[in-house]
CSV table of C-alpha atoms and ligand atoms in Angstrom, one decimal:
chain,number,residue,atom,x,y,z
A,1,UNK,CA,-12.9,-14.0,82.6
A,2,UNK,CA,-12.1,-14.9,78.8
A,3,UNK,CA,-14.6,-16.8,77.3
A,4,UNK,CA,-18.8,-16.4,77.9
A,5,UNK,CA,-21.4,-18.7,75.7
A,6,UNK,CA,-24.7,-18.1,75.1
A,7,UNK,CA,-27.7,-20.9,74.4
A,8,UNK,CA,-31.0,-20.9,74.3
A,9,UNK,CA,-32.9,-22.5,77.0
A,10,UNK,CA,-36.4,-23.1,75.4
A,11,UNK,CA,-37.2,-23.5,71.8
A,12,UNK,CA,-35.5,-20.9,70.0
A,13,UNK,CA,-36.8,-17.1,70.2
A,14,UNK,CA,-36.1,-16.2,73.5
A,15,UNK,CA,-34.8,-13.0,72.4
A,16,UNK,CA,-31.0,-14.0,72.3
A,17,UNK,CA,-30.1,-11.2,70.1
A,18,UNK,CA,-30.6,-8.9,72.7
A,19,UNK,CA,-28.8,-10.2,75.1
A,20,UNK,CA,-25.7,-10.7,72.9
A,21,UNK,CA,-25.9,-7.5,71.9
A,22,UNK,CA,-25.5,-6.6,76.0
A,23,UNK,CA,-23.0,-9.0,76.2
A,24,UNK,CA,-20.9,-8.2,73.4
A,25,UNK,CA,-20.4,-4.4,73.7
A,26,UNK,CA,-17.2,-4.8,75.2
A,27,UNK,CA,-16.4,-8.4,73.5
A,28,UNK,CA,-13.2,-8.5,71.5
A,29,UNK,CA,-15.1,-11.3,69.5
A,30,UNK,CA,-17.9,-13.4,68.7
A,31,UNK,CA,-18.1,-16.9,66.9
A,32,UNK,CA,-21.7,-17.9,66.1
A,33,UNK,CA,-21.0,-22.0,66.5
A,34,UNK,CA,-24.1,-23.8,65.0
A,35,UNK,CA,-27.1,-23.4,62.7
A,36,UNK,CA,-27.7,-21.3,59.5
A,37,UNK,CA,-30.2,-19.4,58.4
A,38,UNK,CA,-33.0,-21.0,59.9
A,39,UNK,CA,-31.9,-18.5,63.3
A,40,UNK,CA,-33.4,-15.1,62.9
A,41,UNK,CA,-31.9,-12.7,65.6
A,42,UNK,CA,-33.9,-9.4,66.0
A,43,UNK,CA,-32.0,-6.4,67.0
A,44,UNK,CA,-34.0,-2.9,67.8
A,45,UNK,CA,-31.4,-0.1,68.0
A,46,UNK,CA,-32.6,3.0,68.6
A,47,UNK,CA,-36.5,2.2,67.5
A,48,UNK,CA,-35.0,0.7,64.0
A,49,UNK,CA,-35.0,-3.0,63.4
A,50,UNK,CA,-32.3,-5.2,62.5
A,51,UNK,CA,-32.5,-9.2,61.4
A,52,UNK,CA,-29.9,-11.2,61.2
A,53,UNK,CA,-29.7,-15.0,59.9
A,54,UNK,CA,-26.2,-15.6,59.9
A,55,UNK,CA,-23.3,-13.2,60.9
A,56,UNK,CA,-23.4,-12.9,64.9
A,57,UNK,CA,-26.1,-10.4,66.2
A,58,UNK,CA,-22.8,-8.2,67.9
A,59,UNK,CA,-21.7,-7.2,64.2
A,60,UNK,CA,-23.7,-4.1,64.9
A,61,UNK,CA,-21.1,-3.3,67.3
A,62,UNK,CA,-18.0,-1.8,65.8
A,63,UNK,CA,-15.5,-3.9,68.3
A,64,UNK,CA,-15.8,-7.5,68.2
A,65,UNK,CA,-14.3,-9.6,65.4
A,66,UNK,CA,-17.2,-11.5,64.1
A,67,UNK,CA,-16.5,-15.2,63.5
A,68,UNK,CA,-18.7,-18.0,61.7
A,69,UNK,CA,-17.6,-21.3,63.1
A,70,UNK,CA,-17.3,-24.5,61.8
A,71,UNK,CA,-20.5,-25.6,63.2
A,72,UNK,CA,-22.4,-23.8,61.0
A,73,UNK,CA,-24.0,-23.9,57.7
A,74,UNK,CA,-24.0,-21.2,55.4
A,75,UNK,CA,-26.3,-20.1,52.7
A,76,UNK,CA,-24.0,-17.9,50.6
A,77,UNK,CA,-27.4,-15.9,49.1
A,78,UNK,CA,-28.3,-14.4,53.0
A,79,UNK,CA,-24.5,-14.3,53.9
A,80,UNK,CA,-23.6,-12.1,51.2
A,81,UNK,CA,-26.7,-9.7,51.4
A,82,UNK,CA,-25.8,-9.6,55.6
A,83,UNK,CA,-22.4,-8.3,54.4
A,84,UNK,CA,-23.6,-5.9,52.6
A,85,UNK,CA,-25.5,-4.6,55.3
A,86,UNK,CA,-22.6,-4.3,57.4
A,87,UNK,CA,-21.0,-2.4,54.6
A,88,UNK,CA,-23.0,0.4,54.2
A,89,UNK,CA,-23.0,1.0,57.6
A,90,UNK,CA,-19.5,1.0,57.9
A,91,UNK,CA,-19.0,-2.1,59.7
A,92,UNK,CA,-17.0,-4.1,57.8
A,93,UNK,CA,-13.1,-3.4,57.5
A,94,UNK,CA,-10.4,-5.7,56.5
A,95,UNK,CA,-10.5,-8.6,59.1
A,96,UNK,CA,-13.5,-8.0,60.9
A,97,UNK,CA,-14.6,-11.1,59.5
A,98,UNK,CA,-13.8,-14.8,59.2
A,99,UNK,CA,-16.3,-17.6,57.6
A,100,UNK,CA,-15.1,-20.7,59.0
A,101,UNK,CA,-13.3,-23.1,55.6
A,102,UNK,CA,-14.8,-26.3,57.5
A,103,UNK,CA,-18.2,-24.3,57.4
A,104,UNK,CA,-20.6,-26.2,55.2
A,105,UNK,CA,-22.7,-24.8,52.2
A,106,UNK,CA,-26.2,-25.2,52.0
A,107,UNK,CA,-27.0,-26.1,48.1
A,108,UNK,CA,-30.1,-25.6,46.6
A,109,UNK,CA,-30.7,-29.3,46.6
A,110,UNK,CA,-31.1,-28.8,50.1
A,111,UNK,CA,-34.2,-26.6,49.5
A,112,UNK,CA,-35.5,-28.9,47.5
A,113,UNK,CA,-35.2,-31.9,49.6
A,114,UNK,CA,-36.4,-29.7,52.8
A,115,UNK,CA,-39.7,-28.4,51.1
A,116,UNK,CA,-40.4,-32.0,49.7
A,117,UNK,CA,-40.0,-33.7,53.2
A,118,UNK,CA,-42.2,-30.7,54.2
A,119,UNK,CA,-45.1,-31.8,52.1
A,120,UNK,CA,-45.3,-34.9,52.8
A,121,UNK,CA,-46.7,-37.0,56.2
A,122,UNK,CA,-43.0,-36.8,57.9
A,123,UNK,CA,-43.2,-33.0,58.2
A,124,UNK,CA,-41.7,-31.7,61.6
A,125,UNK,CA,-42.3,-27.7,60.8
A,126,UNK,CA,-38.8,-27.0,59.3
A,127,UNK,CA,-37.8,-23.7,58.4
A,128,UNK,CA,-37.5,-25.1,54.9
A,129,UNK,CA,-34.0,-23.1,55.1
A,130,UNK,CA,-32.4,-25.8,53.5
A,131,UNK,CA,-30.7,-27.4,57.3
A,132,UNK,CA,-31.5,-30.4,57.8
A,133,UNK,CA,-30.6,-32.0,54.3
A,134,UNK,CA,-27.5,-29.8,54.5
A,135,UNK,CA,-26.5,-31.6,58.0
A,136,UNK,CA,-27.0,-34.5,56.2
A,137,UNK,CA,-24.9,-33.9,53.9
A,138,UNK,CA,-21.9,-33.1,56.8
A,139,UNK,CA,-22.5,-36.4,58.4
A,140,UNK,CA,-22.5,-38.4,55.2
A,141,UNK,CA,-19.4,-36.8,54.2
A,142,UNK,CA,-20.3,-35.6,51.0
A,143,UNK,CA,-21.1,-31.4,51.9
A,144,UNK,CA,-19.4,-29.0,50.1
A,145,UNK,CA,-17.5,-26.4,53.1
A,146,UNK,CA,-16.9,-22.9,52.4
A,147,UNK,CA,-13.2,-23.4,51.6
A,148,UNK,CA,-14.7,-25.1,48.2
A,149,UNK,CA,-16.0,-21.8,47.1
A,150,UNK,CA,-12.1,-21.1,46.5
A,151,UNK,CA,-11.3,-23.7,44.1
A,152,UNK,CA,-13.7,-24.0,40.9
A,153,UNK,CA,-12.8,-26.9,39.6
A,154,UNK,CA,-12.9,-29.2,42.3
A,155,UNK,CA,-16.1,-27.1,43.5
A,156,UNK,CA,-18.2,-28.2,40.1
A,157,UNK,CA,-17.3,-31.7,40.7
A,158,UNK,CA,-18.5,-32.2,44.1
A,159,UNK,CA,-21.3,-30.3,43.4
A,160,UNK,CA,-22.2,-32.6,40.7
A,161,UNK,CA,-21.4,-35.7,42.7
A,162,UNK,CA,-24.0,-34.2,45.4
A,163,UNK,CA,-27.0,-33.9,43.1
A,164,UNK,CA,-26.2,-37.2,41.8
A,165,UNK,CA,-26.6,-38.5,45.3
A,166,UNK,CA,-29.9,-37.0,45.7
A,167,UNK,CA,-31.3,-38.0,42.5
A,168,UNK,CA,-33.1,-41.2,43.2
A,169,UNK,CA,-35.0,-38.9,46.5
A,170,UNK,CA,-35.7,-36.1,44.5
A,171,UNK,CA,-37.2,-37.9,40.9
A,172,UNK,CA,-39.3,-40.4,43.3
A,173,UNK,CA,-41.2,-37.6,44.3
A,174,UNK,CA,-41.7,-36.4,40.6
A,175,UNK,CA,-39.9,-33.3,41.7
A,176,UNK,CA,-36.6,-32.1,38.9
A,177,UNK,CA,-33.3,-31.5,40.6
A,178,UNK,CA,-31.5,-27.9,39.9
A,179,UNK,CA,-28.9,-28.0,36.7
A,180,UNK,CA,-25.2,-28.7,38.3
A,181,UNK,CA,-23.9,-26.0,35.9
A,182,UNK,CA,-25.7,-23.5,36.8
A,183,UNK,CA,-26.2,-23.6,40.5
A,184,UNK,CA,-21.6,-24.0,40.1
A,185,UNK,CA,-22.1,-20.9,38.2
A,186,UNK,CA,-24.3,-19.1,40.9
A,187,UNK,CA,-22.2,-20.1,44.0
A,188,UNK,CA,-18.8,-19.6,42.6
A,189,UNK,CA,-20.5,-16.2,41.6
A,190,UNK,CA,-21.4,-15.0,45.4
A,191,UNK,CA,-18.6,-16.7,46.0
A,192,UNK,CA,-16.3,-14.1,45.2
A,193,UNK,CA,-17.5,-12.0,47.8
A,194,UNK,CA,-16.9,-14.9,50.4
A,195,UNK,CA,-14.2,-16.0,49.7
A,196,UNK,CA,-11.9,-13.2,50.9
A,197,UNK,CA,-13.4,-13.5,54.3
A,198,UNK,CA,-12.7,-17.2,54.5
A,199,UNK,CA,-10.0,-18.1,57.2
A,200,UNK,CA,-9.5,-20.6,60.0
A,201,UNK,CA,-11.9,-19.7,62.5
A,202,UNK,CA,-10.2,-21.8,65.0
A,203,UNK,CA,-6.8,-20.3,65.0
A,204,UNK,CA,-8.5,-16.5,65.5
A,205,UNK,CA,-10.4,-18.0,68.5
A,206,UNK,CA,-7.0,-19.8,70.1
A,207,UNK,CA,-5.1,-16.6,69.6
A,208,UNK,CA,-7.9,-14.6,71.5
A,209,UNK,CA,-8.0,-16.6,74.5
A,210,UNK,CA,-3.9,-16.6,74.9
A,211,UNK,CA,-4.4,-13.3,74.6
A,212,UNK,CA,-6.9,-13.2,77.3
A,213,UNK,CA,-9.4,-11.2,75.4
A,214,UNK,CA,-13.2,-11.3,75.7
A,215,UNK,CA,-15.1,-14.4,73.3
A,216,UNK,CA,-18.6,-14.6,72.9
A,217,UNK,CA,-19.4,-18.5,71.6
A,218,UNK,CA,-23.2,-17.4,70.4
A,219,UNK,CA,-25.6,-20.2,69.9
A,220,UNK,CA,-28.9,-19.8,67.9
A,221,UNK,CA,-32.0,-22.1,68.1
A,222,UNK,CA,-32.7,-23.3,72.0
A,223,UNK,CA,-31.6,-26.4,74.2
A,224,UNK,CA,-35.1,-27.9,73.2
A,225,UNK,CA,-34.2,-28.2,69.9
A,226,UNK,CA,-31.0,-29.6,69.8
A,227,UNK,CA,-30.2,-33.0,68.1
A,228,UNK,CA,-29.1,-35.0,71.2
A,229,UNK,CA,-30.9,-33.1,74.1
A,230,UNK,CA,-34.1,-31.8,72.2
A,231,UNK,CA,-37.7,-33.5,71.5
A,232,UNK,CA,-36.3,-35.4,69.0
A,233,UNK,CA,-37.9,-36.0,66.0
A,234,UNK,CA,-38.9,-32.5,66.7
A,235,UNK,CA,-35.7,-30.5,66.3
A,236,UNK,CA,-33.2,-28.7,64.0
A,237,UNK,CA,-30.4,-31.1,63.2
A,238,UNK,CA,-27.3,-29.1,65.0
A,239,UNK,CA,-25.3,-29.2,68.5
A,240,UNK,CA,-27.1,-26.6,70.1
A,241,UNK,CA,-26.1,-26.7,73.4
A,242,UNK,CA,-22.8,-25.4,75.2
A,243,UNK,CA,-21.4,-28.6,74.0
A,244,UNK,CA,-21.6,-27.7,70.3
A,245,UNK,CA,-20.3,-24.0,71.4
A,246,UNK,CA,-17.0,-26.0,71.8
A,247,UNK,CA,-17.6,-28.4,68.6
A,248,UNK,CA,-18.8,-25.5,66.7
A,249,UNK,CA,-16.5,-23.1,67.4
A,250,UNK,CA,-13.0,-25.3,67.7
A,251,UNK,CA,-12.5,-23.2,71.3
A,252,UNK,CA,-11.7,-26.2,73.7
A,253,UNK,CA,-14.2,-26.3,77.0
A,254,UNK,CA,-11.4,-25.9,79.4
A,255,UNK,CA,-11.8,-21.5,78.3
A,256,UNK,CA,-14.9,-21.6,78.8
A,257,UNK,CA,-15.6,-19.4,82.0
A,258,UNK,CA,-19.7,-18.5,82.2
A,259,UNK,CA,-22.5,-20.2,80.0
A,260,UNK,CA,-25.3,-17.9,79.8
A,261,UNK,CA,-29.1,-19.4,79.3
A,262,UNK,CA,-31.7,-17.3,78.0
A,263,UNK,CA,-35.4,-18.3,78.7
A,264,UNK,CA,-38.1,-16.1,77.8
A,265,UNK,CA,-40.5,-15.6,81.2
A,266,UNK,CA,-43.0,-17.4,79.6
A,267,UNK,CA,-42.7,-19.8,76.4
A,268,UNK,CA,-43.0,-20.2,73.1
A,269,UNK,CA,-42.5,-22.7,70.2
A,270,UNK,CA,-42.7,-22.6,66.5
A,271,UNK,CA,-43.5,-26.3,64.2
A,272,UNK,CA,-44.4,-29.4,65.4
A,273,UNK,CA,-44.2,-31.1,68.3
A,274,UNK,CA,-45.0,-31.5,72.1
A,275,UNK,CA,-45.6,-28.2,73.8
A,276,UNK,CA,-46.7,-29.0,77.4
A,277,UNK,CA,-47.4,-25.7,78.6
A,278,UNK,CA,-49.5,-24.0,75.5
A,279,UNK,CA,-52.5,-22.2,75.7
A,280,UNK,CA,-54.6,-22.8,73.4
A,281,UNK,CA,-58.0,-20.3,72.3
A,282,UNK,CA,-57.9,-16.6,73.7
A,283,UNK,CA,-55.4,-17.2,76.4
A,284,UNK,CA,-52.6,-17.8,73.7
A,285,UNK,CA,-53.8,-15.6,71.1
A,286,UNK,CA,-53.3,-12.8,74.2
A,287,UNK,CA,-49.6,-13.7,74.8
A,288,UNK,CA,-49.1,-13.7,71.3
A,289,UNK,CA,-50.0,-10.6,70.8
A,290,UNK,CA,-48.5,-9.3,73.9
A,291,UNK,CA,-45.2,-10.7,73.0
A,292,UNK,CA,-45.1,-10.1,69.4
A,293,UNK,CA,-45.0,-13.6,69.1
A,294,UNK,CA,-44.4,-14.0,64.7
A,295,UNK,CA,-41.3,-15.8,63.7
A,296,UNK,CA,-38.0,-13.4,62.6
A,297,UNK,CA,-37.4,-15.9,59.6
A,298,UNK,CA,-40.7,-17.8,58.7
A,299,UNK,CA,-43.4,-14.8,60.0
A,300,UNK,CA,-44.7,-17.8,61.5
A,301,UNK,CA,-47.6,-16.9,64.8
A,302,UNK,CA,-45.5,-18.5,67.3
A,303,UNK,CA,-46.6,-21.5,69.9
A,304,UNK,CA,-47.6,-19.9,73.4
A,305,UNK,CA,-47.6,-20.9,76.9
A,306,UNK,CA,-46.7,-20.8,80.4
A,307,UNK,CA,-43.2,-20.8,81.9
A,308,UNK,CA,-41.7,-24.5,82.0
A,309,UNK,CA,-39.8,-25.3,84.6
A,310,UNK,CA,-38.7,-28.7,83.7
A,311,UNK,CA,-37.6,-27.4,80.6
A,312,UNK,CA,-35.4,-24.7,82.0
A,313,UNK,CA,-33.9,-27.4,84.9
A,314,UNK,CA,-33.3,-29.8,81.5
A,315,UNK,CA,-31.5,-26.9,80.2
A,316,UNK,CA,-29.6,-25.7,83.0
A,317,UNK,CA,-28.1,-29.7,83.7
A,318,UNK,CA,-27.2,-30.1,79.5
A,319,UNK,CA,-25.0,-26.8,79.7
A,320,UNK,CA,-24.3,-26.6,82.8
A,321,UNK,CA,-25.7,-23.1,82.5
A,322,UNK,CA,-24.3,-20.7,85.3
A,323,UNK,CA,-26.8,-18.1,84.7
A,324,UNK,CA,-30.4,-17.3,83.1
A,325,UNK,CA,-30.9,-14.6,81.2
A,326,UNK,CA,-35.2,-14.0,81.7
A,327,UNK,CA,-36.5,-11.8,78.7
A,328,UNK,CA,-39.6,-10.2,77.7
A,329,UNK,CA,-41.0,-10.3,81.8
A,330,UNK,CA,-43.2,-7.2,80.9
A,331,UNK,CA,-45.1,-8.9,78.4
A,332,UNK,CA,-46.8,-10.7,81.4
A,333,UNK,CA,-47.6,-7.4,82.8
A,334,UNK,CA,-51.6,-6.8,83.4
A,335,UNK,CA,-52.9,-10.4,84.7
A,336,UNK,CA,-53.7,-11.0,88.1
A,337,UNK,CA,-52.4,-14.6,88.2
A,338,UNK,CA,-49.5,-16.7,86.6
A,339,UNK,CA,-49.6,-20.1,86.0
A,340,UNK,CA,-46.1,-21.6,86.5
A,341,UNK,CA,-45.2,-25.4,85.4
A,342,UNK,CA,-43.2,-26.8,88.2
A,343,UNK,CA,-43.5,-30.9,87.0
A,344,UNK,CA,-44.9,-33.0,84.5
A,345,UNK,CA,-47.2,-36.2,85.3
A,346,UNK,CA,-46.9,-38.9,83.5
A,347,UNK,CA,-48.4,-42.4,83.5
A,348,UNK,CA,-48.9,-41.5,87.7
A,349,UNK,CA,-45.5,-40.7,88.5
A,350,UNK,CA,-44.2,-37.1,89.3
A,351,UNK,CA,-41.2,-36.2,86.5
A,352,UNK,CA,-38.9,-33.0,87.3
A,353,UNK,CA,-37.7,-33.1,83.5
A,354,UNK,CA,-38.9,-33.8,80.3
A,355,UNK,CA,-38.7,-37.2,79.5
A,356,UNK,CA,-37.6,-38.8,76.1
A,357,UNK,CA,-40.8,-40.3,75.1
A,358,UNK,CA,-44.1,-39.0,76.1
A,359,UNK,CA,-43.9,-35.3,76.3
A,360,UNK,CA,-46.6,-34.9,74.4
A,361,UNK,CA,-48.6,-36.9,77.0
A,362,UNK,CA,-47.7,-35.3,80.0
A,363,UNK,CA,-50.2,-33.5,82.5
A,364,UNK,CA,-48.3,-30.0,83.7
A,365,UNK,CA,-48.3,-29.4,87.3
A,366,UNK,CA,-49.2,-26.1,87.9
A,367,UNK,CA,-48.7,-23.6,90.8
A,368,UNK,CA,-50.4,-20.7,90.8
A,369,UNK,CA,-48.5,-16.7,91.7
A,370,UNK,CA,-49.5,-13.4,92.4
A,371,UNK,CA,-49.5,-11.4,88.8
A,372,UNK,CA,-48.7,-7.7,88.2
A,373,UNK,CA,-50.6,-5.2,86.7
A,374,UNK,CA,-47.7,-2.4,86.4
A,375,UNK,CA,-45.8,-1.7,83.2
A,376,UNK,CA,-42.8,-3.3,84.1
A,377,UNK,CA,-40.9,-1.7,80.9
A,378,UNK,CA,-39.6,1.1,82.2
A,379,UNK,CA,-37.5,-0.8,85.6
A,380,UNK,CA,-33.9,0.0,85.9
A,381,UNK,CA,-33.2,-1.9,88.8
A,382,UNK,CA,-34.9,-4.6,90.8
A,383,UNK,CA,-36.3,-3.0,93.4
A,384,UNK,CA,-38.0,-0.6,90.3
A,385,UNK,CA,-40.4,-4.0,90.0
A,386,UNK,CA,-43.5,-4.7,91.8
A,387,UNK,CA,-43.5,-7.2,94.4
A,388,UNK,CA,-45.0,-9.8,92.5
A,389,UNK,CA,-42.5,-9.5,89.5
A,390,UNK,CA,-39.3,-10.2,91.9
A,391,UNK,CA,-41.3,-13.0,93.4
A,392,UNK,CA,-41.6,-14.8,90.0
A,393,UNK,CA,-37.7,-14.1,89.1
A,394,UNK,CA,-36.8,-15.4,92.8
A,395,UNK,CA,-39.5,-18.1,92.2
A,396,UNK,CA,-37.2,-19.5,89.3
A,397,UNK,CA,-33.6,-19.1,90.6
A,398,UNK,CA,-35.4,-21.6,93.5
A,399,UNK,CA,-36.2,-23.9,91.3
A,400,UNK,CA,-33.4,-23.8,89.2
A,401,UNK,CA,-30.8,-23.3,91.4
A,402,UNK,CA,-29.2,-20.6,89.7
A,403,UNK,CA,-29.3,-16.8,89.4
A,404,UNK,CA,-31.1,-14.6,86.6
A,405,UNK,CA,-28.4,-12.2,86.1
A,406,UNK,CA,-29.9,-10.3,83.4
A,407,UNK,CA,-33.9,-9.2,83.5
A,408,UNK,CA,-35.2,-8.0,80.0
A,409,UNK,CA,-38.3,-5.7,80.7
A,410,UNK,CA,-38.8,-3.9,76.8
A,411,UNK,CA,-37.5,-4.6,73.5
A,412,UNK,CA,-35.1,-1.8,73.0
A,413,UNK,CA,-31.3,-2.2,74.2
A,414,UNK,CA,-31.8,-0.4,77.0
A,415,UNK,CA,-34.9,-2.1,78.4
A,416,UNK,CA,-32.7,-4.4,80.7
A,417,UNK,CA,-31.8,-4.5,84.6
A,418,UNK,CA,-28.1,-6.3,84.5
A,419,UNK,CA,-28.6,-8.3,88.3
A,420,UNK,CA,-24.7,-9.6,88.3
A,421,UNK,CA,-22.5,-9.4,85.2
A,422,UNK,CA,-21.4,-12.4,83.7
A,423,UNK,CA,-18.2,-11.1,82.9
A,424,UNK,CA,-17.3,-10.4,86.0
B,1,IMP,P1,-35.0,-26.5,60.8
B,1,IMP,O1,-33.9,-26.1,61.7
B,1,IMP,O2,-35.3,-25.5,59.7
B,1,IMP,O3,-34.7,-27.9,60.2
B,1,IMP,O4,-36.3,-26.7,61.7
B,1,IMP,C1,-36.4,-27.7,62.7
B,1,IMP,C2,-37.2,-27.2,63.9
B,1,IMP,O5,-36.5,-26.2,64.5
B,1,IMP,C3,-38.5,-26.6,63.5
B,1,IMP,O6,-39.4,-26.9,64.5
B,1,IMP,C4,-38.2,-25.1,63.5
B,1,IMP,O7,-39.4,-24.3,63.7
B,1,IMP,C5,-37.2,-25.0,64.6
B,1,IMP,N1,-36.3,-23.9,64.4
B,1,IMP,C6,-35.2,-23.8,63.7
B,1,IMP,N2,-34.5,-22.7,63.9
B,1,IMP,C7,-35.2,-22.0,64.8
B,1,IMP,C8,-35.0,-20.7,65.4
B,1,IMP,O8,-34.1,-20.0,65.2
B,1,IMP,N3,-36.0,-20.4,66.3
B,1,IMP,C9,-37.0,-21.2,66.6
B,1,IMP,N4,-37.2,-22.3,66.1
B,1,IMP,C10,-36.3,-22.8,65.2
């Protein structure tokens, strides 16, 4: 077993960092393949908490090389404040790190653009990190990459070229665009402390798989969100899915060995668009609370609702997942009943997935299990669970048709029940 990757199975939030931090204790390294700093990976080590945006959530680990692929896009500002985190701790020797060249910058034009989109009547519920302009960018083939952080010359004149092309956006909605001179000045600045970490990402990750040692691919957002399988408009504007773990990281799918899904036990959403499941009134405000339900990087209250199985089947069939990872199950502690979605209805006909238009019209069908009232928290093993709790774990490998081989019952590292490991 070489190579494990990690995705989201919901919308984001479903406590990834955790899990990669389980799964990357004994990882030799760990590429983060998509996003930016829209992600937000919380990390509770011994009762202190840790956010990350950008550098892989197993950089608090002392072992693993920590990677930033291709796939992503980097906002030098939170990259170089992460480092220095790392730092003072300790954690950063010589080659511990590489930031991918083909990695793509995120400019402050992209802020701009993001926040103005935001305010008007197109607004999805970005992050207003910057992403989705930035992504646009990529694909029109006129981003500046990482590697441009390296050569100053050439670096002022794309970055002039850029603004240029975002001119006519930016001054139709009265807004100014930043000066090119001085946003050169400020990036070439942090700059310095990128640059010696830039390398080619895809040649580390080839030479640890000949090697046969351990890779973590480590995905941020969730399946729900990603450009081709998510609820588009509704969604970041990356390859989220195992797919992009491959794209995003330049590892080829024939290494990959185990994709990992995590799924919260019950789900959540932040922005717009359609949430099938929420609870709306009391009900949601009580899972909210329950979970600790604020986003890591907007401190945004989250979306709440009831566990979506046709969600989770979508997910399993776009990544071919081989496992769920199920986190936060105690937060459900204390009610007598769940409510879990098992289909949608829409227009009269039964639907086992979501479909591409009309999620927001759907009816759930529910069915209706036996709740727990136990503090689940403390559970080491399975059999440490009330009845009811294994029941709703088995309830969703049925429906799935895959195992939960990890169980997340508390915040803290520890807080876990490991069912079969996916690195064996
Ligand atoms: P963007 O990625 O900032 O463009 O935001 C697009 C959509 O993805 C919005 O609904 C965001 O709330 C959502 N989103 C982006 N990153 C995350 C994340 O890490 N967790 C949860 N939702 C996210």
């Amino acid at each position: 077993m070489s190579a494990l990757v990690v995705v989201g199975a919901q919308w984001g939030d479903e406590g990834k960092g955790k899990v990669v931090d389980l799964l990357t204790a004994d990882a030799d390294l760990v590429v983060r393949f998509g996003g930016g700093a829209n992600a937000g990976h919380t990390l509770v080590v011994g009762g202190e908490k840790v956010v990350f945006h950008l550098v892989p959530s197993a950089a608090l680990h002392p072992r693993p090389r920590c990677l930033l692929g291709p796939g992503m896009v980097i906002d030098p500002k939170v990259l170089v404040r992460e480092l220095e985190v790392l730092r003072a701790r300790g954690l950063l020797p010589a080659g511990r790190m590489v930031v991918s060249e083909n990695a793509h910058l995120v400019l402050p034009q992209h802020f701009l653009v993001d926040g103005l989109r935001e305010a008007g009547p197109g607004a999805i519920g970005t992050t207003k990190r910057g992403i989705g302009p930035c992504y646009q960018d990529r694909a029109a083939r006129r981003g500046l990459r990482a590697i441009d952080l390296a050569h100053p010359a050439e670096l002022r004149e794309k970055l002039a070229a850029n603004l240029e092309a975002w001119r006519p956006f930016v001054e139709a909605a009265g807004a100014e665009l930043p000066d090119a001179a001085a946003v050169a000045d400020e990036y070439l600045a942090l700059g310095e402390a990128i640059v010696p970490w830039i390398g080619d990402v895809t040649e580390a990750v080839y030479a640890a798989h000949r090697a046969g040692h351990r890779i973590v691919l480590e995905g941020a957002q969730g399946t729900m969100l990603d450009i081709d399988h998510g609820t588009f408009p509704y969604v970041t504007s990356s390859s989220v899915t195992a797919g992009g773990a491959c794209t995003g990281s330049g590892l080829g799918p024939t290494a990959i060995d185990h994709v990992v899904g995590i799924a919260k036990a019950y789900t959540t959403r932040v922005g717009e668009g359609p949430l099938p499941t929420e609870l709306h009134g009391d009900e949601g405000e009580a899972l909210r609370r329950a979970g600790g339900e604020y986003g890591a990087t907007t401190g945004r209250p989250r979306r709440c609702g009831w566990l979506d199985l046709p969600v989770l089947r979508h997910a399993v069939r776009v990544n071919g997942l081989s496992s769920l990872a199920l986190t936060k199950l105690d937060v459900l502690s204390g009610r007598e009943t769940l409510e879990v979605c098992v289909a949608y209805e829409l227009d009269g006909a039964r639907r086992d997935t979501p479909p591409a238009r009309g999620l927001e019209r759907v009816t759930p069908i529910y069915e209706r299990v036996p709740g727990w009232t136990e503090d689940v928290s403390g559970a080491r093993s399975l059999g440490d669970l009330p009845p009811a709790a294994r029941a709703y774990v088995a309830r969703i490998e049925e429906a799935l048709e895959i195992p939960v081989s990890i169980l997340g019952v508390g915040a803290d590292r520890d807080a876990t029940i490991v069912l079969s490991d996916p690195w064996a």
